[in-house]
Amino acid sequence: MLEALKKKSFHVSLIVSIVIALIGVSLAVYNGPDAFSSLAGYKNFADLKPEEISNQMVEIDVTANFGYYMEEYSENTTTHYRTTTDLYYIIWTGDENATDYRYMTIKVPARFEDEMDEIAENTYNQVYSEPLHFVGKIQKLDSEELGYFEEFFISSGFTQEDIAAETLPYYIDVTGTSVAGSTNYGPLVLFGIGALLIIWAVYRIIKGARGGYMKKFRKAYEEAGYNDATIEADLANAFSCAKKNDVKVGRLCTYYNLNSQIPALIVNSRIMWAYQCTTTHRTNGVKTGTTYSVMVFVEGQKNAHSIGVPSEASAQEVLSKMNEMLPWVVVGHSDDLKRLFNKDRAQFLQLRYNTVEHIAVEPGFAAFNNTDSSSQQ
């Protein structure tokens, strides 16, 4: 039984670890090139020839543009009010000395509209503009963006042949402004998170393979003086009280979360009080569900164990079995019991815990002989 628990624990932990690893790999792979660019420094967009432009991280000093052809906006679903978030402006590649250049796009946050419009006006009037510095990543226009891009040039008298020869279907997606040579730490942070997730996933796999998630489970019964063979026998003969055998009440221990990554147990001889807890969940005043658990209070432990069960019937089955097998445990809840437990613990313990011998009495275990159990007080 213990070996089966270990395998189950490892199987569950492995599934979670694989999901974590996949997220980590996705973050690392997607942000890796940008993280490297951040460390190595952005390429100067003006130095790139048209055939060199693809998906680089670049910095650019915008001194000329030809107006915007498209805007992105967010819409309030209640009022349907639209707020412009980004604008797509036409720029050209190279610097003022370039003889081979193409028209393409820079996508900037809407807060730069006034500065970019002023630069556009100066461009048409052949007036010098102070550079507006941006950093960003070159991306390819999607089909919708490309459609608006081509419309701009067609309305200016370009043919399809002109567009193919004189434009590039790329845009610089601005991620911020900075002084020249500064570092954008966003990709670095995301790449670092991805790397850490991969390391964590590997650690979890190693820990699960070694039975690391069974450590607390094993420690709990060893501290009570039980060995593996004793727990094997107790677990094998325990009563299942919830679906999928997730909760079992044995003569020596109550076991729960048996189908999870971290199984748990409670030494029965230390249980003082157990009762059902029903929690109703609401969202904006509307009932969204109900969860059930069995609260178990153990001598020497400040916080109660919360044993999650799928239904009220399952909770009552656990409590019924405890009441039947463990006569020293107070089963059930009332305001008087709660008050006595919190205000006069000694008197509460006199109800059963200190007055009843801590030996399980369930008839089904009459043939089960374990000398360790009589010594647990």
Short mmCIF file of N, CA, C and O in Angstrom, two decimals, residues 49-136:
data_model
loop_
_atom_site.label_atom_id
_atom_site.label_comp_id
_atom_site.label_asym_id
_atom_site.label_seq_id
_atom_site.Cartn_x
_atom_site.Cartn_y
_atom_site.Cartn_z
N LYS A 49 19.93 47.35 -43.33
CA LYS A 49 19.50 47.41 -44.72
C LYS A 49 18.14 46.72 -44.86
O LYS A 49 17.78 45.88 -44.03
N PRO A 50 17.38 47.04 -45.87
CA PRO A 50 16.04 46.44 -46.03
C PRO A 50 16.03 44.93 -45.94
O PRO A 50 15.15 44.33 -45.31
N GLU A 51 17.01 44.27 -46.55
CA GLU A 51 17.05 42.81 -46.54
C GLU A 51 17.44 42.24 -45.19
O GLU A 51 17.31 41.04 -44.95
N GLU A 52 17.95 43.07 -44.28
CA GLU A 52 18.36 42.61 -42.95
C GLU A 52 17.24 42.70 -41.93
O GLU A 52 17.36 42.22 -40.81
N ILE A 53 16.15 43.34 -42.29
CA ILE A 53 15.06 43.58 -41.34
C ILE A 53 14.18 42.33 -41.23
O ILE A 53 13.68 41.83 -42.23
N SER A 54 14.04 41.83 -39.98
CA SER A 54 13.16 40.67 -39.77
C SER A 54 12.45 40.78 -38.43
O SER A 54 11.38 41.40 -38.34
N ASN A 55 13.07 40.26 -37.36
CA ASN A 55 12.38 40.30 -36.06
C ASN A 55 13.32 40.75 -34.94
O ASN A 55 13.26 40.25 -33.83
N GLN A 56 14.18 41.70 -35.24
CA GLN A 56 15.15 42.15 -34.26
C GLN A 56 14.54 43.08 -33.20
O GLN A 56 13.50 43.70 -33.42
N MET A 57 15.24 43.14 -32.06
CA MET A 57 14.98 44.20 -31.09
C MET A 57 15.82 45.39 -31.53
O MET A 57 17.03 45.26 -31.77
N VAL A 58 15.20 46.56 -31.67
CA VAL A 58 15.91 47.71 -32.21
C VAL A 58 15.64 48.96 -31.38
O VAL A 58 14.69 49.02 -30.60
N GLU A 59 16.52 49.94 -31.57
CA GLU A 59 16.26 51.28 -31.09
C GLU A 59 16.25 52.20 -32.29
O GLU A 59 16.97 51.96 -33.28
N ILE A 60 15.41 53.21 -32.22
CA ILE A 60 15.23 54.08 -33.38
C ILE A 60 15.02 55.51 -32.92
O ILE A 60 14.33 55.76 -31.94
N ASP A 61 15.64 56.43 -33.63
CA ASP A 61 15.39 57.86 -33.45
C ASP A 61 14.50 58.32 -34.59
O ASP A 61 14.95 58.42 -35.74
N VAL A 62 13.24 58.56 -34.28
CA VAL A 62 12.29 58.98 -35.32
C VAL A 62 12.43 60.47 -35.56
O VAL A 62 12.17 61.29 -34.67
N THR A 63 12.87 60.84 -36.76
CA THR A 63 12.96 62.24 -37.14
C THR A 63 12.05 62.56 -38.31
O THR A 63 11.93 63.72 -38.73
N ALA A 64 11.43 61.49 -38.87
CA ALA A 64 10.51 61.70 -40.00
C ALA A 64 9.46 60.59 -39.98
O ALA A 64 9.74 59.45 -39.62
N ASN A 65 8.23 60.95 -40.34
CA ASN A 65 7.18 59.96 -40.58
C ASN A 65 6.13 60.57 -41.49
O ASN A 65 6.12 61.79 -41.71
N PHE A 66 5.24 59.74 -42.02
CA PHE A 66 4.29 60.19 -43.04
C PHE A 66 2.84 60.01 -42.57
O PHE A 66 1.94 59.78 -43.39
N GLY A 67 2.63 60.15 -41.27
CA GLY A 67 1.29 60.05 -40.72
C GLY A 67 0.91 58.62 -40.38
O GLY A 67 1.61 57.67 -40.72
N TYR A 68 -0.22 58.50 -39.68
CA TYR A 68 -0.66 57.16 -39.30
C TYR A 68 -1.82 56.72 -40.18
O TYR A 68 -2.59 57.53 -40.69
N TYR A 69 -1.92 55.41 -40.37
CA TYR A 69 -2.95 54.84 -41.23
C TYR A 69 -3.91 53.93 -40.48
O TYR A 69 -4.92 53.50 -41.03
N MET A 70 -3.61 53.63 -39.23
CA MET A 70 -4.49 52.73 -38.48
C MET A 70 -4.32 53.00 -36.99
O MET A 70 -3.25 53.45 -36.55
N GLU A 71 -5.37 52.76 -36.23
CA GLU A 71 -5.30 52.89 -34.79
C GLU A 71 -5.92 51.67 -34.13
O GLU A 71 -6.81 51.02 -34.69
N GLU A 72 -5.42 51.33 -32.97
CA GLU A 72 -6.01 50.28 -32.14
C GLU A 72 -6.70 50.95 -30.97
O GLU A 72 -6.26 52.00 -30.48
N TYR A 73 -7.78 50.32 -30.49
CA TYR A 73 -8.52 50.91 -29.38
C TYR A 73 -9.04 49.82 -28.46
O TYR A 73 -9.14 48.65 -28.82
N SER A 74 -9.35 50.23 -27.25
CA SER A 74 -10.05 49.37 -26.31
C SER A 74 -11.46 49.91 -26.14
O SER A 74 -11.68 51.12 -26.26
N GLU A 75 -12.41 49.00 -25.89
CA GLU A 75 -13.81 49.42 -25.81
C GLU A 75 -14.42 48.98 -24.48
O GLU A 75 -14.26 47.83 -24.06
N ASN A 76 -15.08 49.90 -23.81
CA ASN A 76 -15.83 49.59 -22.60
C ASN A 76 -17.08 48.81 -22.99
O ASN A 76 -17.92 49.31 -23.74
N THR A 77 -17.19 47.57 -22.50
CA THR A 77 -18.30 46.72 -22.93
C THR A 77 -19.65 47.21 -22.43
O THR A 77 -20.68 46.81 -22.95
N THR A 78 -19.63 48.06 -21.41
CA THR A 78 -20.89 48.59 -20.88
C THR A 78 -21.33 49.85 -21.61
O THR A 78 -22.47 49.97 -22.08
N THR A 79 -20.41 50.83 -21.73
CA THR A 79 -20.75 52.11 -22.36
C THR A 79 -20.42 52.13 -23.85
O THR A 79 -20.86 53.03 -24.56
N HIS A 80 -19.63 51.12 -24.30
CA HIS A 80 -19.17 51.05 -25.70
C HIS A 80 -18.30 52.26 -26.08
O HIS A 80 -18.14 52.57 -27.26
N TYR A 81 -17.75 52.91 -25.06
CA TYR A 81 -16.84 54.04 -25.32
C TYR A 81 -15.48 53.49 -25.71
O TYR A 81 -14.93 52.61 -25.06
N ARG A 82 -14.92 54.03 -26.80
CA ARG A 82 -13.65 53.56 -27.31
C ARG A 82 -12.52 54.50 -26.94
O ARG A 82 -12.66 55.72 -27.03
N THR A 83 -11.39 53.90 -26.54
CA THR A 83 -10.20 54.66 -26.22
C THR A 83 -9.06 54.18 -27.10
O THR A 83 -8.74 52.99 -27.11
N THR A 84 -8.45 55.08 -27.82
CA THR A 84 -7.32 54.72 -28.68
C THR A 84 -6.13 54.34 -27.83
O THR A 84 -5.75 55.06 -26.89
N THR A 85 -5.52 53.19 -28.15
CA THR A 85 -4.37 52.71 -27.38
C THR A 85 -3.06 52.82 -28.16
O THR A 85 -2.02 53.13 -27.57
N ASP A 86 -3.09 52.55 -29.48
CA ASP A 86 -1.88 52.58 -30.30
C ASP A 86 -2.17 53.14 -31.68
O ASP A 86 -3.30 53.05 -32.18
N LEU A 87 -1.14 53.70 -32.29
CA LEU A 87 -1.25 54.27 -33.63
C LEU A 87 -0.14 53.71 -34.51
O LEU A 87 1.00 53.53 -34.07
N TYR A 88 -0.47 53.44 -35.79
CA TYR A 88 0.48 52.89 -36.76
C TYR A 88 0.92 54.00 -37.72
O TYR A 88 0.11 54.48 -38.53
N TYR A 89 2.19 54.40 -37.62
CA TYR A 89 2.73 55.46 -38.46
C TYR A 89 3.64 54.88 -39.54
O TYR A 89 4.33 53.87 -39.32
N ILE A 90 3.68 55.55 -40.70
CA ILE A 90 4.58 55.18 -41.79
C ILE A 90 5.94 55.84 -41.56
O ILE A 90 6.03 57.06 -41.34
N ILE A 91 6.99 55.03 -41.59
CA ILE A 91 8.36 55.55 -41.53
C ILE A 91 9.14 54.96 -42.68
O ILE A 91 8.61 54.17 -43.46
N TRP A 92 10.39 55.32 -42.79
CA TRP A 92 11.23 54.66 -43.77
C TRP A 92 12.48 54.12 -43.11
O TRP A 92 12.85 54.52 -42.01
N THR A 93 13.11 53.19 -43.81
CA THR A 93 14.29 52.53 -43.26
C THR A 93 15.53 53.37 -43.54
O THR A 93 15.51 54.29 -44.37
N GLY A 94 16.63 53.02 -42.85
CA GLY A 94 17.89 53.70 -43.08
C GLY A 94 17.91 55.10 -42.46
O GLY A 94 17.00 55.51 -41.75
N ASP A 95 18.99 55.82 -42.75
CA ASP A 95 19.10 57.20 -42.27
C ASP A 95 18.98 58.15 -43.46
O ASP A 95 18.65 57.76 -44.58
N GLU A 96 19.30 59.44 -43.22
CA GLU A 96 19.12 60.44 -44.28
C GLU A 96 20.08 60.24 -45.45
O GLU A 96 19.87 60.80 -46.55
N ASN A 97 21.11 59.41 -45.23
CA ASN A 97 22.07 59.17 -46.30
C ASN A 97 21.82 57.87 -47.06
O ASN A 97 22.57 57.54 -47.98
N ALA A 98 20.79 57.14 -46.66
CA ALA A 98 20.54 55.84 -47.28
C ALA A 98 20.04 56.02 -48.71
O ALA A 98 19.17 56.85 -48.99
N THR A 99 20.61 55.25 -49.60
CA THR A 99 20.16 55.29 -51.01
C THR A 99 19.20 54.16 -51.31
O THR A 99 18.46 54.21 -52.28
N ASP A 100 19.21 53.11 -50.47
CA ASP A 100 18.28 51.98 -50.63
C ASP A 100 17.42 51.92 -49.37
O ASP A 100 17.90 51.56 -48.29
N TYR A 101 16.17 52.31 -49.48
CA TYR A 101 15.29 52.35 -48.31
C TYR A 101 13.91 51.84 -48.70
O TYR A 101 13.57 51.74 -49.87
N ARG A 102 13.12 51.51 -47.68
CA ARG A 102 11.74 51.06 -47.87
C ARG A 102 10.85 51.77 -46.85
O ARG A 102 11.29 52.15 -45.77
N TYR A 103 9.56 51.87 -47.22
CA TYR A 103 8.58 52.35 -46.26
C TYR A 103 8.10 51.17 -45.40
O TYR A 103 7.88 50.08 -45.90
N MET A 104 7.96 51.41 -44.12
CA MET A 104 7.37 50.40 -43.24
C MET A 104 6.64 51.11 -42.10
O MET A 104 6.29 52.30 -42.24
N THR A 105 6.40 50.44 -41.00
CA THR A 105 5.50 50.96 -39.96
C THR A 105 6.19 50.96 -38.61
O THR A 105 7.02 50.11 -38.31
N ILE A 106 5.80 51.94 -37.79
CA ILE A 106 6.13 51.91 -36.37
C ILE A 106 4.83 52.06 -35.59
O ILE A 106 4.00 52.92 -35.89
N LYS A 107 4.60 51.16 -34.64
CA LYS A 107 3.38 51.18 -33.82
C LYS A 107 3.75 51.78 -32.47
O LYS A 107 4.57 51.23 -31.73
N VAL A 108 3.15 52.93 -32.16
CA VAL A 108 3.50 53.64 -30.93
C VAL A 108 2.26 53.81 -30.05
O VAL A 108 1.13 53.89 -30.55
N PRO A 109 2.44 53.88 -28.73
CA PRO A 109 1.32 54.16 -27.83
C PRO A 109 0.69 55.51 -28.16
O PRO A 109 1.37 56.44 -28.62
N ALA A 110 -0.61 55.62 -27.93
CA ALA A 110 -1.36 56.81 -28.32
C ALA A 110 -0.85 58.08 -27.63
O ALA A 110 -1.06 59.18 -28.15
N ARG A 111 -0.16 57.93 -26.51
CA ARG A 111 0.31 59.12 -25.80
C ARG A 111 1.37 59.90 -26.60
O ARG A 111 1.68 61.05 -26.27
N PHE A 112 1.92 59.26 -27.65
CA PHE A 112 2.92 59.94 -28.47
C PHE A 112 2.31 60.56 -29.72
O PHE A 112 3.04 61.00 -30.62
N GLU A 113 0.99 60.62 -29.78
CA GLU A 113 0.34 61.10 -31.00
C GLU A 113 0.75 62.53 -31.33
O GLU A 113 1.06 62.84 -32.50
N ASP A 114 0.74 63.43 -30.36
CA ASP A 114 1.07 64.83 -30.65
C ASP A 114 2.48 64.98 -31.20
O ASP A 114 2.70 65.68 -32.19
N GLU A 115 3.45 64.30 -30.55
CA GLU A 115 4.83 64.41 -31.01
C GLU A 115 4.99 63.82 -32.41
O GLU A 115 5.68 64.39 -33.27
N MET A 116 4.36 62.65 -32.64
CA MET A 116 4.48 62.00 -33.95
C MET A 116 3.78 62.82 -35.04
O MET A 116 4.28 62.90 -36.18
N ASP A 117 2.64 63.43 -34.73
CA ASP A 117 1.95 64.26 -35.72
C ASP A 117 2.77 65.50 -36.07
O ASP A 117 2.80 65.94 -37.22
N GLU A 118 3.44 66.04 -35.06
CA GLU A 118 4.29 67.21 -35.32
C GLU A 118 5.46 66.84 -36.24
O GLU A 118 5.81 67.59 -37.17
N ILE A 119 6.04 65.65 -35.98
CA ILE A 119 7.13 65.18 -36.84
C ILE A 119 6.61 64.96 -38.26
O ILE A 119 7.29 65.27 -39.25
N ALA A 120 5.40 64.40 -38.41
CA ALA A 120 4.81 64.17 -39.74
C ALA A 120 4.63 65.49 -40.49
O ALA A 120 4.96 65.60 -41.69
N GLU A 121 4.13 66.51 -39.78
CA GLU A 121 3.95 67.82 -40.42
C GLU A 121 5.29 68.39 -40.84
O GLU A 121 5.42 68.93 -41.95
N ASN A 122 6.28 68.26 -40.00
CA ASN A 122 7.62 68.76 -40.35
C ASN A 122 8.20 68.00 -41.54
O ASN A 122 8.91 68.56 -42.37
N THR A 123 7.90 66.69 -41.61
CA THR A 123 8.41 65.87 -42.72
C THR A 123 7.86 66.39 -44.05
O THR A 123 8.62 66.56 -45.02
N TYR A 124 6.55 66.65 -44.10
CA TYR A 124 5.95 67.13 -45.35
C TYR A 124 6.42 68.55 -45.69
O TYR A 124 6.48 68.93 -46.85
N ASN A 125 6.76 69.32 -44.64
CA ASN A 125 7.22 70.69 -44.87
C ASN A 125 8.75 70.77 -44.96
O ASN A 125 9.30 71.87 -45.05
N GLN A 126 9.39 69.59 -44.91
CA GLN A 126 10.84 69.51 -45.00
C GLN A 126 11.52 70.35 -43.93
O GLN A 126 12.50 71.06 -44.17
N VAL A 127 10.97 70.22 -42.70
CA VAL A 127 11.53 70.91 -41.55
C VAL A 127 12.13 69.86 -40.61
O VAL A 127 11.51 68.80 -40.37
N TYR A 128 13.30 70.14 -40.06
CA TYR A 128 13.97 69.18 -39.18
C TYR A 128 13.18 69.02 -37.87
O TYR A 128 12.65 70.00 -37.32
N SER A 129 13.11 67.78 -37.39
CA SER A 129 12.46 67.50 -36.11
C SER A 129 13.48 66.92 -35.13
O SER A 129 14.38 66.16 -35.53
N GLU A 130 13.33 67.27 -33.87
CA GLU A 130 14.16 66.65 -32.83
C GLU A 130 13.83 65.16 -32.75
O GLU A 130 12.65 64.78 -32.83
N PRO A 131 14.83 64.31 -32.63
CA PRO A 131 14.58 62.86 -32.61
C PRO A 131 13.70 62.43 -31.43
O PRO A 131 13.84 62.96 -30.33
N LEU A 132 12.81 61.51 -31.73
CA LEU A 132 11.99 60.88 -30.68
C LEU A 132 12.48 59.44 -30.57
O LEU A 132 12.36 58.65 -31.50
N HIS A 133 13.06 59.13 -29.43
CA HIS A 133 13.75 57.84 -29.28
C HIS A 133 12.78 56.75 -28.80
O HIS A 133 12.05 56.94 -27.83
N PHE A 134 12.83 55.60 -29.48
CA PHE A 134 12.01 54.45 -29.10
C PHE A 134 12.86 53.20 -29.08
O PHE A 134 13.89 53.11 -29.78
N VAL A 135 12.41 52.22 -28.29
CA VAL A 135 12.94 50.86 -28.38
C VAL A 135 11.75 49.94 -28.64
O VAL A 135 10.63 50.20 -28.20
N GLY A 136 11.99 48.86 -29.38
CA GLY A 136 10.89 47.95 -29.67
C GLY A 136 11.37 46.76 -30.46
O GLY A 136 12.57 46.60 -30.75
#
